[in-house]
mmCIF file of C-alpha atoms and ligand atoms in Angstrom:
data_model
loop_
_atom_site.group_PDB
_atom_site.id
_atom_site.type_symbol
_atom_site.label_atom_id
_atom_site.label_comp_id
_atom_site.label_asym_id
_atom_site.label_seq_id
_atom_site.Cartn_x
_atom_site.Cartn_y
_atom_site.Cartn_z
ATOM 1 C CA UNK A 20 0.000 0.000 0.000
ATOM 2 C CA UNK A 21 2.639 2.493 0.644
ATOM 3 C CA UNK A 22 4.842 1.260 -2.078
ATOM 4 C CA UNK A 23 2.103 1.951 -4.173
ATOM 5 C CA UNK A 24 1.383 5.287 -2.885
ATOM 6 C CA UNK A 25 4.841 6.427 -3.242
ATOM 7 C CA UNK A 26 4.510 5.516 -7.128
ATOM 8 C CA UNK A 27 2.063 6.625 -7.806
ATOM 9 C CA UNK A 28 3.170 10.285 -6.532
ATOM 10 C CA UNK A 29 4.867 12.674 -8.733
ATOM 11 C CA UNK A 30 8.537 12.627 -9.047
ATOM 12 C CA UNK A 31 10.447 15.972 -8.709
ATOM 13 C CA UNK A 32 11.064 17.482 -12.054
ATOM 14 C CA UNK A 33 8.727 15.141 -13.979
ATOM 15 C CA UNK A 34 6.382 17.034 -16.483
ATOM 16 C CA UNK A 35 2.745 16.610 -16.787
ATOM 17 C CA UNK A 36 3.363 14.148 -19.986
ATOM 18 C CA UNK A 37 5.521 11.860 -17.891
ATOM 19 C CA UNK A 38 3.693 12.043 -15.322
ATOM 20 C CA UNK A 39 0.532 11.271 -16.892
ATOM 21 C CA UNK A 40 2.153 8.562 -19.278
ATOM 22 C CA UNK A 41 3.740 6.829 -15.981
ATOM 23 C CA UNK A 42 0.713 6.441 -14.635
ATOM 24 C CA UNK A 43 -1.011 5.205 -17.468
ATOM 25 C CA UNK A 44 1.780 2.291 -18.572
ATOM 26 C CA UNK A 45 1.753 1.428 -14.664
ATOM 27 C CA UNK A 46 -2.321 1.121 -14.431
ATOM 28 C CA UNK A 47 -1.396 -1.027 -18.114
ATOM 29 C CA UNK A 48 -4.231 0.961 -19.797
ATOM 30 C CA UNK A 49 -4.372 2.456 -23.586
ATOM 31 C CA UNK A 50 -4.571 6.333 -24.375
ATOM 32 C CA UNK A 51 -8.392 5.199 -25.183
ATOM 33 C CA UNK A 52 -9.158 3.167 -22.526
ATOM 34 C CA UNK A 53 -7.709 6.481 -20.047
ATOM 35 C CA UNK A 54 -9.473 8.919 -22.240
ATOM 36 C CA UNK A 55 -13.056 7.159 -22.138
ATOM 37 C CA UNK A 56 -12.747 7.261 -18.758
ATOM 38 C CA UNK A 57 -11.721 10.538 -17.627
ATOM 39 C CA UNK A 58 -14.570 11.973 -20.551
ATOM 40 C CA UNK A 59 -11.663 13.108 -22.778
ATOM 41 C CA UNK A 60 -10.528 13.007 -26.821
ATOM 42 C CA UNK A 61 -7.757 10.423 -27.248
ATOM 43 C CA UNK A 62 -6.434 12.793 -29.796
ATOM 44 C CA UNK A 63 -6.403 15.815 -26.625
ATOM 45 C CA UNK A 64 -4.163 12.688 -24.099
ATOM 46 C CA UNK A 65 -1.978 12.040 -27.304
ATOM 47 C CA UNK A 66 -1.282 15.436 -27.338
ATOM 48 C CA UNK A 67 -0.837 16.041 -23.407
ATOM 49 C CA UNK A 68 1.360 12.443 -23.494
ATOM 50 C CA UNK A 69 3.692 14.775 -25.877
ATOM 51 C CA UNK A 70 3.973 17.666 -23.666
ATOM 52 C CA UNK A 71 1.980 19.537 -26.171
ATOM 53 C CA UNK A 72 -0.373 20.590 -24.042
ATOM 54 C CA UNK A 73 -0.024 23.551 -21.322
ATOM 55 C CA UNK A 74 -3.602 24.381 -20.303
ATOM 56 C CA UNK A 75 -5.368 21.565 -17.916
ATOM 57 C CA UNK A 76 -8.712 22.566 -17.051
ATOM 58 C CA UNK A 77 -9.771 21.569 -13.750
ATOM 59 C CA UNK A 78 -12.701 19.214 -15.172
ATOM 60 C CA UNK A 79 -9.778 17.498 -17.363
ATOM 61 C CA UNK A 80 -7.520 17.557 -13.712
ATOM 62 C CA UNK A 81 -10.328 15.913 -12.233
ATOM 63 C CA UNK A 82 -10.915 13.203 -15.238
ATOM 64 C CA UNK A 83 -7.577 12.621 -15.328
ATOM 65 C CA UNK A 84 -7.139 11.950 -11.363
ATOM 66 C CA UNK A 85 -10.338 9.436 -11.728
ATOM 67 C CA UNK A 86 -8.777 7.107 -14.892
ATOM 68 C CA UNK A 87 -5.375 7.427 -13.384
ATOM 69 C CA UNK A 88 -6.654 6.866 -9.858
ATOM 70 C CA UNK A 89 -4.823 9.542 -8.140
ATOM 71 C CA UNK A 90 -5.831 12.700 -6.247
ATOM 72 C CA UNK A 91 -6.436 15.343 -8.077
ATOM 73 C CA UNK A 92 -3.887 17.026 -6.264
ATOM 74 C CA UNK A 93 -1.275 15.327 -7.296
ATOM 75 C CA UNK A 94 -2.001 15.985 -11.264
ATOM 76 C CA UNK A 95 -2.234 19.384 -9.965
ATOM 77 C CA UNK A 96 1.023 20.365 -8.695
ATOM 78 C CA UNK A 97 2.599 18.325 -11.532
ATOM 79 C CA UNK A 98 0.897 20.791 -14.013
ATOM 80 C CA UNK A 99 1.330 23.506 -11.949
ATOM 81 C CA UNK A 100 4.674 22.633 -11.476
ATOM 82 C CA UNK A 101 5.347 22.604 -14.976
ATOM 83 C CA UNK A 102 3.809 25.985 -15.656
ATOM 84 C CA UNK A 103 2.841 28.408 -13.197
ATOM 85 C CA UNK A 104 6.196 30.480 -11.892
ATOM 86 C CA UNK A 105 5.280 30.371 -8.174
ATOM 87 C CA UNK A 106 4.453 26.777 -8.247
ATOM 88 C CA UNK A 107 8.078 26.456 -9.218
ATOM 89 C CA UNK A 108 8.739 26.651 -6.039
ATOM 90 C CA UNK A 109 10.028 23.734 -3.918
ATOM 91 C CA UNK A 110 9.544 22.663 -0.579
ATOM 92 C CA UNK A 111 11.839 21.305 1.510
ATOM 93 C CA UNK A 112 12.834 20.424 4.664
ATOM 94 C CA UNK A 113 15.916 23.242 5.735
ATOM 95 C CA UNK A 114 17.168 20.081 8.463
ATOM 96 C CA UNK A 115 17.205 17.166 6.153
ATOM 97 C CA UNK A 116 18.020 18.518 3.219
ATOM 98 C CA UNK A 117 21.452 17.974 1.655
ATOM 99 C CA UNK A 118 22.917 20.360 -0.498
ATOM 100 C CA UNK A 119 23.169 19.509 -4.438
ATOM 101 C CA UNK A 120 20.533 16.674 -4.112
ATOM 102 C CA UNK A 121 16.961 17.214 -5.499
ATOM 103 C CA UNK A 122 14.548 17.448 -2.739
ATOM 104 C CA UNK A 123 12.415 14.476 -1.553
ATOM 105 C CA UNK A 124 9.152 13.365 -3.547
ATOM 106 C CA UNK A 125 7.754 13.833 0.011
ATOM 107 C CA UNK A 126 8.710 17.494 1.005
ATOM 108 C CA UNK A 127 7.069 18.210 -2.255
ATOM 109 C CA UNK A 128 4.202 16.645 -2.362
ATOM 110 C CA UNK A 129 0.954 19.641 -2.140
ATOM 111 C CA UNK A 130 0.204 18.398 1.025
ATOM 112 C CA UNK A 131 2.969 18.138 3.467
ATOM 113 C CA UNK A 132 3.822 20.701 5.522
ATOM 114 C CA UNK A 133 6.117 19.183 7.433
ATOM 115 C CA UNK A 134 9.189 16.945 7.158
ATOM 116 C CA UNK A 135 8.720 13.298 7.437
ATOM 117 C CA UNK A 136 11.729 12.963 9.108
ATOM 118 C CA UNK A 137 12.618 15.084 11.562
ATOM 119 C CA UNK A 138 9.094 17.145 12.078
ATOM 120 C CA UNK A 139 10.607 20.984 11.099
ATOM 121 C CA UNK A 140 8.183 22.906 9.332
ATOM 122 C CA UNK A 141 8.859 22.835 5.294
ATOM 123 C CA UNK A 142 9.793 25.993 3.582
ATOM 124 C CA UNK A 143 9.982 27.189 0.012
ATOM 125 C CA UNK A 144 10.955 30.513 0.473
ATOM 126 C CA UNK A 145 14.766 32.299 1.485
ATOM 127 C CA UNK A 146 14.235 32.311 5.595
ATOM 128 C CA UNK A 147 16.449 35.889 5.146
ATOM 129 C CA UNK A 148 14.838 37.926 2.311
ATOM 130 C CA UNK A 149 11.402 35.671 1.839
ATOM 131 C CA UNK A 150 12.022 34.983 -1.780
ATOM 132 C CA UNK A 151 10.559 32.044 -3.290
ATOM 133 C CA UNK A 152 12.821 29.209 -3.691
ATOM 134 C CA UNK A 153 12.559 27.902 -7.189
ATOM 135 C CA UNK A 154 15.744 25.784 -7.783
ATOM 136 C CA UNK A 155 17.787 23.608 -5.085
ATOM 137 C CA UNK A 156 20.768 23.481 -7.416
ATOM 138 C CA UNK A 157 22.216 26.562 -5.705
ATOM 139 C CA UNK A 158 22.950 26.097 -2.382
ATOM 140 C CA UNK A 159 22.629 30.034 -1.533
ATOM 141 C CA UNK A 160 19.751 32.147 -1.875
ATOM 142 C CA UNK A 161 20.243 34.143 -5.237
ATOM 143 C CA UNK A 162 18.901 37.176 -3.832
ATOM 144 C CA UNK A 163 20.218 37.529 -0.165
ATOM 145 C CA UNK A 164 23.223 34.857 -0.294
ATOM 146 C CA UNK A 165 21.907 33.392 2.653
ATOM 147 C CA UNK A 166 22.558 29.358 2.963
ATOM 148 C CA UNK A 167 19.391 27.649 2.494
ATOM 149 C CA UNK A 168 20.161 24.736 4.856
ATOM 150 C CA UNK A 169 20.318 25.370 8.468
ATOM 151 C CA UNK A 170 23.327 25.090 10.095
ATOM 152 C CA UNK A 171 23.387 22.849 12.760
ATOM 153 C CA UNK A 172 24.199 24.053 15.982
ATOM 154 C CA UNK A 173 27.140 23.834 17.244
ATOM 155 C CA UNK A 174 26.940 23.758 20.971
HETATM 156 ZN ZN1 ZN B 332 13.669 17.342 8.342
HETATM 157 ZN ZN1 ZN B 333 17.250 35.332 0.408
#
């Protein structure tokens, strides 16, 4: 069950199309078989499959989540994600994170708010200037220079 869960949620960095197509080849279903049931064209999933579509409507979100049988919130942030600047934001935990690694599936995920790990409230913006966080590449805050992981205390 939570093998499956984990799965089934979106990876960091994967794009709606991926995301979407994953799901699909995992549930072993066609484009048709996925479009009949969440009430869409085949030709309009071909075309989101290809990453040639950018605008999800929240009917087609909802669709979608049914025939892939995910939340809806999970489609969600994948498509915001992919194209809505302050979704590009990502959430992390400032404890458990290590610098130059992508941040976990679970930080990200819509609806955590806090770490699995160690219980410190997730953040996605600088802690110093408040800027959103959109890339965990950089270890310092473009803006402020401040380190996004907290330093451990040393005493
Ligand atoms: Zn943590
Ligand atoms: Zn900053």
């Amino acid at each position: 069950m939570q093998a499956l869960e984990t799965e089934q949620a979106p990876k960091p960095g994967e794009s709606i199309a991926e995301y979407v197509r994953r799901l699909r080849d995992g549930l072993g279903l066609t484009q048709k078989q996925v479009a009949l049931k969440a009430d869409l064209h085949v030709q309009s999933l071909g075309k989101l499959e290809r990453g040639k579509t950018t605008k999800l409507n929240r009917k087609t979100i909802n669709g979608l989540a049914y025939a892939l049988q995910v939340p809806g919130e999970y489609l969600e942030s994948v498509y915001k994600g992919s194209s809505l600047e302050v979704a590009h934001a990502v959430k992390f935990c400032p404890k458990c994170w290590v610098p130059g690694t992508p941040p976990d599936a679970l930080w990200t995920n819509v609806r955590a708010k806090f770490c699995f790990e160690c219980g410190e409230r997730l953040r996605n913006r600088c802690d110093n200037c408040n800027e959103l966080i959109t890339s965990l590449k950089h270890r310092f805050c473009p803006f402020c220079g401040q380190a996004y992981k907290l330093k451990k205390p040393k005493f």
